[in-house]
Amino acid sequence: MADIRKLEDVVSLCKRRGFIFQSSDIYGGLASCYDYGPLGAELKRNVKEQWWKQMVQMRDDMVGIDCSILMHPMIWKASGHVDKFADLVADCKACKTRTRLDHLQNAPGKEDADINDTSAKVCPKCGKIGNFTEPMEFKLMFETQMGANVDDSMTVYLRPETAQGIFANYRNVLDSSRMAVPFGIGQIGKSFRNEVTTKAFIFRTREFEQMEIEFFCKPGTDEKWYEHWKQLRMQWYLDLGINKDHLRFRDHASDELAHYAKACVDVEYLFPFGQGDWQELEGVANRTNYDLRQHQRGMRSVTRWIENDRDVIKTPLVDENDKWDKGPLAYFDQPNNEKYIPYVIEPSAGADRGTLAFLVDAYDEDEVNGEVRNVLRFHPKLAPVKAAVFPLVKKEGMPEKATAIYDDLKGHFNCSYDLKGAIGRRYRRQDEAGTPFCIVVDGQTNEDNTVTVRDRDSMEQVRVNADQVKSYLRDKLDL
RNA sequence: GCGGGUGUAGCUCAGUGGUAGAGCAUCACGUUGCCAACGUGAGGGUCGUGGGUUCGAAUCUCAUCACCCGCUCCA
């Protein structure tokens, strides 16, 4: 990094090289929506693949799922999103400041006024009393209609987090996978939130992709697992090449914690917004047993929901059962013959934020023979293209030989082939895409069947037998 | 949401009322002997979008969309 100072430079690089484009660009764009171009799609895929491989596949205590984006509306009632995500807000007519109604204070002498009585409220900005617009609903969850027949279609939500799909399937996974506490479920998928403020490129968008883990553990062991995941998740970013000086933990203060959380820490990255800005890449939270307990209430509230015209707003959850710890979502610990609702540690990472961080952190400029060289120093596992194959010149059978090597390699790695322009230019093109290796067929290839393999970072070359290029790359790329 | 700024070729930008431009990039042909070589040529523009003023608008004006910076917000 270090050489990309402004977000605009990142945006420009992303567009120029085909990493990230504005969504609906030819129509002038759609706020807060972005598309991944050819290189960006490969990069993001690799980020997700590394997460899935290391967090899910390589751990004996993890399994993965892939839930639908649309879920039963009562899931969002039970989770608290319906209430917390549908706040009433009002604008001060004098200073235009928009405030949530439940954040407004009553004026002196009107302390007993109803929470929705704006005539008694004080503007926190300008101090004017009762000078507000009519309260309006602020919907933080995306709504859509399910059912083609307008008369009996039902309002459902696009999930604002993937986590609830995991909680809703926790029972199914336990019953089908032979997993036992402590264990976790991972999921990668799109989520949607009507953020009050978007901005900052793909950092905060209304449609985004999450990589989430819900790790279920016995109450009392939760602090140990919290620490475990905290360290593990930081290490993941470091292992994939992010500069340690650009990463830090930030513990949430107790008054900052969500209502369900016992503890929460953010993994932050120093993004090049403004003058350099520490922003959250990922949050690791101790969600206690809150969600599973809430869903036990939600499960018993479905009849009530039907009786209330399938309107979640009008459907209060039934009270929690006294024997909640022996409810349907309780875990039965056979060896110890005890039942409990597990505690949950949640490492929740943003796939788009992570991709941006890897991209920005890989960017570098160095000087070669007095010229600036732009290079993306991606970790080989993340590099969109693993190797490029060139004939040194377009004659003496070099293109044919190079094509044969390329055709063999592309079945194993994402590769590219280029015979246009001078060799130095082709190297630079690949440097700017972050390709770790370039393979060149030259005059000597006809004599001894060797090719040169040029390293992106050192620019040094070694001669490798053409038949061994595949294993050479596999070894160097650690794939 | 508030305030400020920006929007012209894929990218960086010049053009401030009178024929739409440059560098880089892209493509074609030739050349080539390892680090953004060279030559010749080519393509590429709703000047963010829509209205208004004007004989004439990239330029002035109104609206709108998008992005950036600073606040605010971020269950």
Coordinates of C-alpha atoms (C1' of nucleotides) in Angstrom, one line a residue:
Chain A
M1 CA 0.0 0.0 0.0
A2 CA 1.5 3.3 1.1
D3 CA 1.4 4.6 -2.4
I4 CA -2.3 4.8 -2.9
R5 CA -3.2 7.7 -0.7
K6 CA -6.7 8.6 -1.9
L7 CA -9.8 6.6 -2.4
E8 CA -10.1 8.1 -5.9
D9 CA -6.8 6.5 -6.9
V10 CA -8.1 3.1 -5.8
V11 CA -11.4 3.6 -7.7
S12 CA -9.4 4.6 -10.8
L13 CA -7.1 1.6 -10.5
C14 CA -10.1 -0.7 -10.0
K15 CA -11.8 0.6 -13.1
R16 CA -8.8 0.8 -15.3
R17 CA -7.7 -2.8 -14.6
G18 CA -11.2 -4.3 -14.5
F19 CA -11.5 -5.0 -10.8
I20 CA -14.6 -3.0 -9.8
F21 CA -17.1 -0.9 -11.8
Q22 CA -20.0 1.2 -10.6
S23 CA -23.2 -0.7 -11.0
S24 CA -25.4 0.5 -13.9
D25 CA -22.6 2.7 -15.0
I26 CA -24.1 3.4 -18.5
Y27 CA -27.2 4.8 -16.7
G28 CA -25.2 7.1 -14.5
G29 CA -24.8 4.6 -11.7
L30 CA -27.0 3.3 -8.8
A31 CA -26.0 4.6 -5.4
S32 CA -24.0 2.2 -3.3
C33 CA -24.0 -0.6 -5.8
Y34 CA -20.9 -2.0 -7.5
D35 CA -20.0 -4.8 -9.9
Y36 CA -16.8 -6.9 -10.0
G37 CA -15.0 -7.0 -13.4
P38 CA -12.9 -9.8 -14.8
L39 CA -10.0 -9.5 -12.4
G40 CA -12.2 -8.4 -9.5
A41 CA -14.4 -11.5 -9.8
E42 CA -11.4 -13.7 -9.7
L43 CA -10.0 -11.9 -6.7
K44 CA -13.2 -12.0 -4.7
R45 CA -13.7 -15.6 -5.5
N46 CA -10.2 -16.4 -4.2
V47 CA -10.9 -14.4 -1.0
K48 CA -14.0 -16.4 -0.4
E49 CA -12.4 -19.6 -1.4
Q50 CA -9.5 -19.1 1.1
W51 CA -12.0 -18.3 3.9
W52 CA -14.1 -21.4 3.1
K53 CA -11.1 -23.7 2.8
Q54 CA -9.4 -22.5 6.0
M55 CA -12.4 -21.8 8.2
V56 CA -14.7 -24.6 7.1
Q57 CA -13.0 -27.4 5.1
M58 CA -9.8 -27.7 7.0
R59 CA -11.4 -27.6 10.5
D60 CA -12.9 -30.8 12.0
D61 CA -15.2 -28.7 14.1
M62 CA -16.8 -26.7 11.3
V63 CA -19.3 -27.4 8.6
G64 CA -20.8 -25.1 5.9
I65 CA -24.3 -24.2 4.8
D66 CA -25.9 -22.0 2.1
C67 CA -29.2 -20.6 3.1
S68 CA -31.9 -18.8 1.1
I69 CA -31.9 -15.0 1.2
L70 CA -35.7 -15.0 1.8
M71 CA -36.7 -16.5 5.1
H72 CA -39.8 -16.7 7.3
P73 CA -40.6 -13.1 8.4
M74 CA -40.9 -14.2 12.0
I75 CA -37.2 -15.0 12.0
W76 CA -36.6 -11.3 11.8
K77 CA -39.1 -10.7 14.5
A78 CA -37.4 -13.1 16.8
S79 CA -33.9 -11.9 16.0
G80 CA -35.0 -8.3 16.9
H81 CA -34.4 -6.9 13.4
V82 CA -38.0 -6.0 12.8
D83 CA -38.2 -3.8 15.8
K84 CA -34.6 -2.5 15.7
F85 CA -34.6 -1.9 12.0
A86 CA -37.9 -0.1 11.7
D87 CA -37.2 3.0 13.7
L88 CA -39.3 6.2 13.5
V89 CA -37.4 9.3 12.6
A90 CA -38.3 13.0 12.4
D91 CA -36.6 16.0 10.9
C92 CA -36.2 19.2 12.7
K93 CA -37.9 21.8 10.5
A94 CA -35.4 24.5 11.6
C95 CA -32.0 22.9 11.1
K96 CA -33.0 19.8 9.0
T97 CA -31.3 17.4 11.4
R98 CA -32.8 13.9 11.2
T99 CA -33.1 12.0 14.5
R100 CA -34.5 8.8 15.7
L101 CA -37.6 9.4 17.8
D102 CA -36.4 7.2 20.6
H103 CA -33.2 9.3 20.8
L104 CA -35.1 12.5 21.3
Q105 CA -35.3 14.0 24.8
N106 CA -38.5 15.5 26.2
A107 CA -38.5 19.2 26.9
P108 CA -38.3 20.5 30.5
G109 CA -41.8 20.3 32.1
K110 CA -42.9 17.7 29.5
E111 CA -41.0 14.8 30.9
D112 CA -44.0 12.5 30.9
A113 CA -44.8 13.0 27.2
D114 CA -45.3 9.9 25.0
I115 CA -42.2 8.7 23.1
N116 CA -44.0 9.5 19.8
D117 CA -45.2 13.0 20.9
T118 CA -42.9 15.2 18.8
S119 CA -44.5 18.4 20.3
A120 CA -42.6 17.7 23.5
K121 CA -39.2 16.9 22.0
V122 CA -36.1 18.9 21.8
C123 CA -33.9 19.0 18.7
P124 CA -30.4 17.8 19.8
K125 CA -28.8 20.1 17.3
C126 CA -30.5 23.5 17.5
G127 CA -32.5 23.1 20.7
K128 CA -35.9 24.0 19.1
I129 CA -38.8 22.4 20.9
G130 CA -41.7 20.6 19.0
N131 CA -40.5 21.8 15.6
F132 CA -40.5 18.5 13.9
T133 CA -41.9 16.9 10.7
E134 CA -44.4 14.1 11.1
P135 CA -42.6 10.9 12.3
M136 CA -41.7 8.7 9.4
E137 CA -40.8 5.1 9.3
F138 CA -37.2 4.4 8.5
K139 CA -37.0 0.9 7.0
L140 CA -33.5 -0.6 7.5
M141 CA -34.5 -3.9 6.0
F142 CA -35.3 -4.4 2.3
E143 CA -38.8 -5.6 1.7
T144 CA -40.2 -7.5 -1.2
Q145 CA -43.4 -9.3 -2.0
M146 CA -43.6 -13.1 -2.2
G147 CA -46.4 -14.4 -4.4
A148 CA -47.3 -13.3 -7.9
N149 CA -51.0 -12.8 -7.0
V150 CA -51.1 -9.4 -5.6
D151 CA -54.1 -10.1 -3.4
D152 CA -52.5 -12.8 -1.4
S153 CA -48.8 -11.9 -1.6
M154 CA -46.9 -11.6 1.6
T155 CA -44.2 -9.1 2.6
V156 CA -40.9 -10.8 3.2
Y157 CA -37.5 -9.4 3.9
L158 CA -34.1 -9.7 2.1
R159 CA -31.9 -10.9 4.9
P160 CA -29.9 -8.2 6.7
E161 CA -27.4 -10.8 7.9
T162 CA -26.6 -14.4 7.0
A163 CA -26.3 -15.3 10.7
Q164 CA -30.0 -15.9 11.3
G165 CA -30.0 -18.6 8.5
I166 CA -27.4 -20.4 10.5
F167 CA -29.4 -20.2 13.8
A168 CA -32.5 -21.3 11.9
N169 CA -30.6 -24.4 10.7
Y170 CA -28.7 -25.2 13.8
R171 CA -31.1 -28.0 14.7
N172 CA -31.0 -29.4 11.2
V173 CA -27.2 -29.4 11.1
L174 CA -27.0 -31.1 14.5
D175 CA -29.4 -33.8 13.5
S176 CA -27.8 -34.5 10.2
S177 CA -24.1 -34.0 10.5
R178 CA -23.0 -35.8 13.7
M179 CA -21.4 -32.6 14.9
A180 CA -21.2 -32.1 18.7
V181 CA -20.6 -29.0 20.7
P182 CA -18.2 -27.3 20.4
F183 CA -18.7 -26.8 16.7
G184 CA -19.5 -24.1 14.2
I185 CA -21.4 -23.4 11.0
G186 CA -20.0 -21.2 8.3
Q187 CA -21.8 -19.4 5.5
I188 CA -20.9 -17.1 2.6
G189 CA -23.7 -15.0 1.0
K190 CA -25.3 -11.8 0.1
S191 CA -27.1 -9.6 2.7
F192 CA -29.0 -6.3 2.4
R193 CA -29.3 -3.3 4.6
N194 CA -30.7 0.1 4.0
E195 CA -27.8 1.9 5.6
V196 CA -28.5 5.5 6.5
T197 CA -25.2 6.5 5.0
T198 CA -23.4 4.5 2.3
K199 CA -20.3 6.1 0.7
A200 CA -16.7 5.1 0.7
F201 CA -16.7 3.0 -2.5
I202 CA -17.5 -0.7 -1.7
F203 CA -16.8 -0.3 2.0
R204 CA -20.4 0.3 3.0
T205 CA -22.9 -0.8 0.4
R206 CA -26.6 -1.7 0.8
E207 CA -26.0 -5.0 -0.9
F208 CA -23.0 -6.8 0.4
E209 CA -21.5 -10.2 0.9
Q210 CA -20.8 -11.7 4.3
M211 CA -18.6 -14.6 5.4
E212 CA -20.0 -15.6 8.8
I213 CA -19.4 -18.2 11.4
E214 CA -21.6 -19.1 14.3
F215 CA -19.6 -21.2 16.7
F216 CA -21.6 -23.0 19.3
C217 CA -20.0 -23.8 22.6
K218 CA -20.8 -24.7 26.2
P219 CA -21.6 -21.7 28.5
G220 CA -18.5 -21.0 30.5
T221 CA -16.2 -21.9 27.6
D222 CA -17.4 -18.9 25.5
E223 CA -14.6 -16.6 26.6
K224 CA -11.9 -19.1 25.6
W225 CA -13.5 -19.6 22.2
Y226 CA -13.9 -15.9 21.8
E227 CA -10.2 -15.4 22.2
H228 CA -9.5 -18.3 19.9
W229 CA -11.5 -16.9 17.0
K230 CA -10.3 -13.4 17.6
Q231 CA -6.6 -14.5 17.2
L232 CA -7.4 -16.9 14.3
R233 CA -9.2 -14.3 12.3
M234 CA -6.4 -11.8 12.6
Q235 CA -4.0 -14.4 11.6
W236 CA -6.0 -15.2 8.5
Y237 CA -5.5 -11.7 7.1
L238 CA -1.8 -11.7 8.0
D239 CA -1.2 -15.1 6.4
L240 CA -2.8 -13.8 3.2
G241 CA -0.3 -11.0 3.0
I242 CA -1.8 -7.9 4.7
N243 CA 0.8 -5.7 6.3
K244 CA 0.6 -6.1 10.1
D245 CA 1.0 -2.4 10.5
H246 CA -2.3 -1.9 8.7
L247 CA -4.3 -4.2 11.0
R248 CA -5.4 -3.8 14.5
F249 CA -8.0 -4.9 17.0
R250 CA -10.5 -2.5 18.5
D251 CA -12.5 -3.7 21.5
H252 CA -16.0 -2.4 21.7
A253 CA -16.8 -0.4 24.8
S254 CA -19.5 -1.8 27.0
D255 CA -22.0 1.0 26.1
E256 CA -21.3 0.3 22.4
L257 CA -22.2 -3.4 22.6
A258 CA -25.4 -4.6 20.9
H259 CA -28.1 -5.7 23.2
Y260 CA -27.3 -9.4 22.7
A261 CA -23.5 -9.2 22.9
K262 CA -21.4 -9.9 25.9
A263 CA -18.2 -8.8 24.1
C264 CA -17.2 -7.7 20.6
V265 CA -13.9 -6.8 18.9
D266 CA -13.4 -5.5 15.4
V267 CA -10.5 -6.4 13.2
E268 CA -9.7 -3.0 11.6
Y269 CA -7.7 -2.1 8.5
L270 CA -6.1 1.2 7.7
F271 CA -8.0 2.2 4.6
P272 CA -7.0 5.1 2.4
F273 CA -10.1 7.1 2.9
G274 CA -9.5 10.7 3.7
Q275 CA -6.1 11.0 5.4
G276 CA -6.1 7.2 6.3
D277 CA -8.9 5.7 8.3
W278 CA -9.1 2.7 10.5
Q279 CA -12.3 0.8 9.6
E280 CA -13.9 -2.5 10.4
L281 CA -13.1 -5.5 8.3
E282 CA -14.7 -8.0 10.6
G283 CA -16.3 -8.2 13.9
V284 CA -15.9 -11.1 16.4
A285 CA -18.8 -11.1 18.9
N286 CA -19.9 -13.2 21.8
R287 CA -23.6 -13.4 21.1
T288 CA -24.3 -15.5 24.2
N289 CA -27.4 -17.7 23.9
Y290 CA -29.5 -14.8 22.9
D291 CA -30.4 -15.8 19.3
L292 CA -31.3 -19.4 20.1
R293 CA -33.4 -18.4 23.0
Q294 CA -35.2 -15.8 20.9
H295 CA -35.9 -18.4 18.2
Q296 CA -37.5 -20.7 20.7
R297 CA -39.9 -17.9 21.4
G298 CA -40.3 -17.2 17.7
M299 CA -41.1 -20.9 16.9
R300 CA -44.0 -20.7 19.4
S301 CA -45.3 -17.5 18.0
V302 CA -46.2 -18.6 14.5
T303 CA -49.9 -19.3 15.1
R304 CA -50.1 -15.8 16.7
W305 CA -48.5 -14.4 13.5
I306 CA -51.1 -16.1 11.3
E307 CA -53.9 -14.8 13.5
N308 CA -52.4 -11.3 13.1
D309 CA -52.8 -11.3 9.3
R310 CA -49.2 -12.4 8.8
D311 CA -48.0 -9.0 9.9
V312 CA -44.8 -9.3 12.0
I313 CA -45.1 -5.7 13.2
K314 CA -48.4 -6.6 14.9
T315 CA -47.2 -9.9 16.3
P316 CA -45.5 -9.7 19.7
L317 CA -43.5 -12.8 20.6
V318 CA -44.8 -15.1 23.2
D319 CA -43.0 -14.9 26.5
E320 CA -40.0 -17.1 27.2
N321 CA -40.8 -20.5 28.7
D322 CA -39.5 -21.0 32.3
K323 CA -37.7 -24.1 31.1
W324 CA -36.1 -22.4 28.2
D325 CA -32.8 -24.2 28.8
K326 CA -34.5 -27.5 28.0
G327 CA -36.4 -26.1 24.9
P328 CA -36.3 -27.4 21.3
L329 CA -33.1 -25.6 20.5
A330 CA -31.3 -26.9 23.6
Y331 CA -28.3 -29.1 23.1
F332 CA -28.2 -32.5 24.7
D333 CA -24.7 -33.3 26.0
Q334 CA -24.9 -37.1 26.1
P335 CA -21.6 -37.9 27.9
N336 CA -22.5 -35.5 30.7
N337 CA -26.2 -36.1 30.5
E338 CA -27.1 -32.4 30.5
K339 CA -29.1 -29.9 28.4
Y340 CA -28.2 -26.4 27.7
I341 CA -28.6 -23.6 25.1
P342 CA -25.1 -23.1 23.7
Y343 CA -23.3 -19.8 23.7
V344 CA -22.3 -18.5 20.3
I345 CA -19.1 -16.8 19.1
E346 CA -19.6 -15.0 15.8
P347 CA -16.7 -14.0 13.6
S348 CA -18.5 -12.0 10.9
A349 CA -16.4 -10.8 8.0
G350 CA -17.2 -8.6 5.0
A351 CA -16.2 -10.2 1.7
D352 CA -16.2 -7.0 -0.2
R353 CA -14.4 -5.1 2.5
G354 CA -11.8 -7.8 2.7
T355 CA -11.4 -7.9 -1.1
L356 CA -10.8 -4.1 -1.1
A357 CA -8.3 -4.4 1.7
F358 CA -6.3 -7.1 0.0
L359 CA -6.4 -5.0 -3.2
V360 CA -5.3 -1.8 -1.6
D361 CA -2.6 -3.5 0.5
A362 CA -1.2 -5.2 -2.5
Y363 CA -0.7 -2.0 -4.4
D364 CA 2.9 -0.9 -4.8
E365 CA 5.1 1.2 -7.0
D366 CA 8.8 0.7 -7.5
E367 CA 11.4 2.1 -9.8
V368 CA 13.0 0.1 -12.6
N369 CA 15.6 1.9 -14.8
G370 CA 14.2 5.2 -13.8
E371 CA 10.6 4.2 -14.7
V372 CA 7.8 3.7 -12.2
R373 CA 6.5 0.1 -12.1
N374 CA 3.0 -0.4 -10.8
V375 CA 2.6 -3.8 -9.2
L376 CA 0.0 -5.6 -7.2
R377 CA 1.8 -7.9 -4.8
F378 CA -1.1 -10.3 -4.1
H379 CA -0.5 -13.4 -2.1
P380 CA -0.3 -16.1 -4.8
K381 CA -3.5 -17.7 -3.4
L382 CA -5.4 -14.5 -4.0
A383 CA -3.9 -13.5 -7.3
P384 CA -6.6 -13.4 -10.0
V385 CA -4.2 -14.8 -12.6
K386 CA -1.5 -17.3 -11.4
A387 CA 0.7 -17.3 -14.5
A388 CA 1.0 -15.7 -17.9
V389 CA 2.7 -17.4 -20.9
F390 CA 4.5 -15.5 -23.6
P391 CA 6.5 -16.3 -26.7
L392 CA 9.5 -14.0 -26.7
V393 CA 8.9 -13.1 -30.3
K394 CA 6.3 -14.1 -32.9
K395 CA 8.5 -16.5 -35.0
E396 CA 10.5 -19.6 -35.0
G397 CA 7.7 -21.7 -33.6
M398 CA 7.7 -19.8 -30.3
P399 CA 4.0 -18.9 -30.3
E400 CA 3.1 -22.6 -31.0
K401 CA 5.2 -23.8 -28.2
A402 CA 3.9 -21.2 -25.8
T403 CA 0.3 -21.9 -26.7
A404 CA 0.9 -25.6 -26.0
I405 CA 2.2 -24.8 -22.5
Y406 CA -0.6 -22.3 -21.9
D407 CA -3.2 -24.9 -22.9
D408 CA -1.8 -27.4 -20.5
L409 CA -1.5 -25.0 -17.6
K410 CA -4.9 -23.4 -17.9
G411 CA -6.6 -26.5 -16.8
H412 CA -4.8 -26.2 -13.4
F413 CA -4.4 -22.5 -12.8
N414 CA -6.1 -19.4 -14.0
C415 CA -3.6 -18.3 -16.7
S416 CA -3.3 -15.8 -19.5
Y417 CA -1.5 -15.8 -22.8
D418 CA -0.1 -12.7 -24.5
L419 CA 2.0 -12.3 -27.6
K420 CA 1.3 -8.6 -28.3
G421 CA 4.0 -6.0 -27.9
A422 CA 7.5 -6.0 -26.5
I423 CA 8.3 -8.4 -23.8
G424 CA 8.9 -5.7 -21.2
R425 CA 5.4 -4.3 -21.8
R426 CA 3.9 -7.7 -21.3
Y427 CA 5.7 -8.1 -18.0
R428 CA 4.4 -4.8 -16.9
R429 CA 0.8 -5.6 -17.8
Q430 CA 1.0 -8.7 -15.7
D431 CA 2.6 -6.8 -12.8
E432 CA -0.3 -4.4 -12.7
A433 CA -2.7 -7.4 -12.6
G434 CA -0.7 -9.0 -9.8
T435 CA 0.2 -12.1 -11.7
P436 CA 3.0 -13.9 -9.7
F437 CA 4.8 -15.6 -12.6
C438 CA 5.5 -15.1 -16.3
I439 CA 6.6 -18.0 -18.5
V440 CA 8.6 -17.1 -21.6
V441 CA 9.4 -19.4 -24.6
D442 CA 12.6 -18.1 -26.2
G443 CA 15.2 -19.3 -28.7
Q444 CA 16.8 -21.6 -26.2
T445 CA 13.6 -23.5 -25.8
N446 CA 14.1 -25.1 -29.2
E447 CA 17.5 -26.3 -28.2
D448 CA 16.9 -27.7 -24.7
N449 CA 13.2 -27.5 -24.0
T450 CA 13.6 -25.0 -21.2
V451 CA 11.6 -21.8 -20.6
T452 CA 12.2 -18.8 -18.3
V453 CA 10.0 -18.3 -15.3
R454 CA 10.1 -14.7 -14.1
D455 CA 9.1 -13.7 -10.6
R456 CA 6.8 -10.7 -10.2
D457 CA 8.4 -9.3 -7.1
S458 CA 12.1 -9.8 -7.7
M459 CA 11.8 -9.7 -11.5
E460 CA 14.4 -12.5 -11.5
Q461 CA 14.3 -15.4 -14.0
V462 CA 15.1 -19.0 -13.7
R463 CA 15.2 -21.6 -16.5
V464 CA 12.8 -24.5 -16.0
N465 CA 12.3 -27.5 -18.2
A466 CA 9.0 -27.0 -20.1
D467 CA 7.7 -30.3 -18.9
Q468 CA 8.2 -29.3 -15.3
V469 CA 6.6 -25.9 -15.4
K470 CA 3.4 -27.2 -14.0
S471 CA 4.9 -28.8 -10.9
Y472 CA 7.3 -25.8 -10.5
L473 CA 4.3 -23.5 -10.3
R474 CA 2.3 -25.8 -8.1
D475 CA 5.1 -25.8 -5.6
K476 CA 5.7 -22.0 -5.7
L477 CA 2.0 -21.1 -5.6
D478 CA 1.4 -23.6 -2.8
L479 CA -1.8 -24.7 -4.6
Chain B
rG1 C1' -29.5 13.8 6.3
rC2 C1' -26.3 18.6 6.4
rG3 C1' -22.2 21.4 4.3
rG4 C1' -18.3 21.8 0.5
rG5 C1' -16.3 19.9 -4.1
rU6 C1' -16.3 17.1 -8.7
rG7 C1' -18.4 14.9 -13.3
rU8 C1' -15.2 16.0 -21.0
rA9 C1' -12.3 9.3 -24.8
rG10 C1' -11.1 3.0 -21.0
rC11 C1' -7.6 6.1 -17.3
rU12 C1' -5.3 11.1 -16.0
rC13 C1' -6.7 15.8 -17.5
rA14 C1' -6.8 20.6 -20.8
rG15 C1' -10.7 23.4 -23.0
rU16 C1' -15.1 29.2 -19.3
rG17 C1' -20.3 31.4 -25.2
rG18 C1' -18.2 30.1 -31.7
rU19 C1' -15.5 23.2 -35.7
rA20 C1' -14.4 18.1 -29.4
rG21 C1' -8.5 18.1 -27.6
rA22 C1' -3.6 15.9 -25.4
rG23 C1' -0.8 12.0 -22.9
rC24 C1' -1.3 7.1 -21.6
rA25 C1' -4.2 2.8 -22.8
rU26 C1' -6.7 -0.3 -26.9
rC27 C1' -6.6 -2.4 -32.1
rA28 C1' -4.1 -3.5 -37.1
rC29 C1' 0.4 -4.1 -40.0
rG30 C1' 5.7 -4.1 -39.9
rU31 C1' 9.8 -4.7 -36.7
rU32 C1' 11.7 -7.5 -32.3
rG33 C1' 16.1 -11.6 -29.0
rC34 C1' 14.1 -10.3 -21.6
rC35 C1' 11.8 -5.6 -18.3
rA36 C1' 6.2 0.2 -19.9
rA37 C1' 11.4 -0.1 -27.4
rC38 C1' 10.3 1.9 -32.5
rG39 C1' 7.6 3.1 -37.2
rU40 C1' 3.0 3.7 -39.9
rG41 C1' -2.1 3.6 -39.4
rA42 C1' -7.0 3.0 -37.0
rG43 C1' -11.0 2.9 -33.7
rG44 C1' -13.0 5.4 -29.6
rG45 C1' -17.3 11.2 -27.1
rU46 C1' -25.4 11.2 -25.3
rC47 C1' -19.0 16.7 -22.7
rG48 C1' -23.3 12.4 -16.2
rU49 C1' -28.9 13.1 -17.5
rG50 C1' -33.1 16.3 -18.5
rG51 C1' -35.1 21.2 -19.2
rG52 C1' -34.2 26.7 -19.7
rU53 C1' -31.5 31.3 -21.7
rU54 C1' -29.0 32.3 -26.5
rC55 C1' -28.3 33.0 -33.5
rG56 C1' -25.1 29.5 -31.1
rA57 C1' -24.0 26.0 -24.6
rA58 C1' -18.8 21.3 -22.6
rU59 C1' -18.9 26.6 -21.0
rC60 C1' -24.4 30.5 -18.3
rU61 C1' -28.9 28.8 -15.5
rC62 C1' -32.5 25.4 -13.0
rA63 C1' -33.6 20.5 -11.7
rU64 C1' -31.8 15.6 -11.3
rC65 C1' -28.3 11.4 -10.9
rA66 C1' -23.5 9.7 -9.3
rC67 C1' -18.9 10.0 -6.8
rC68 C1' -15.2 12.4 -3.4
rC69 C1' -14.1 15.4 1.3
rG70 C1' -15.9 16.9 6.2
rC71 C1' -19.9 16.3 9.8
rU72 C1' -24.0 13.0 11.3
rC73 C1' -25.3 7.9 11.5
rC74 C1' -23.8 2.8 11.6
rA75 C1' -29.4 -2.1 15.5

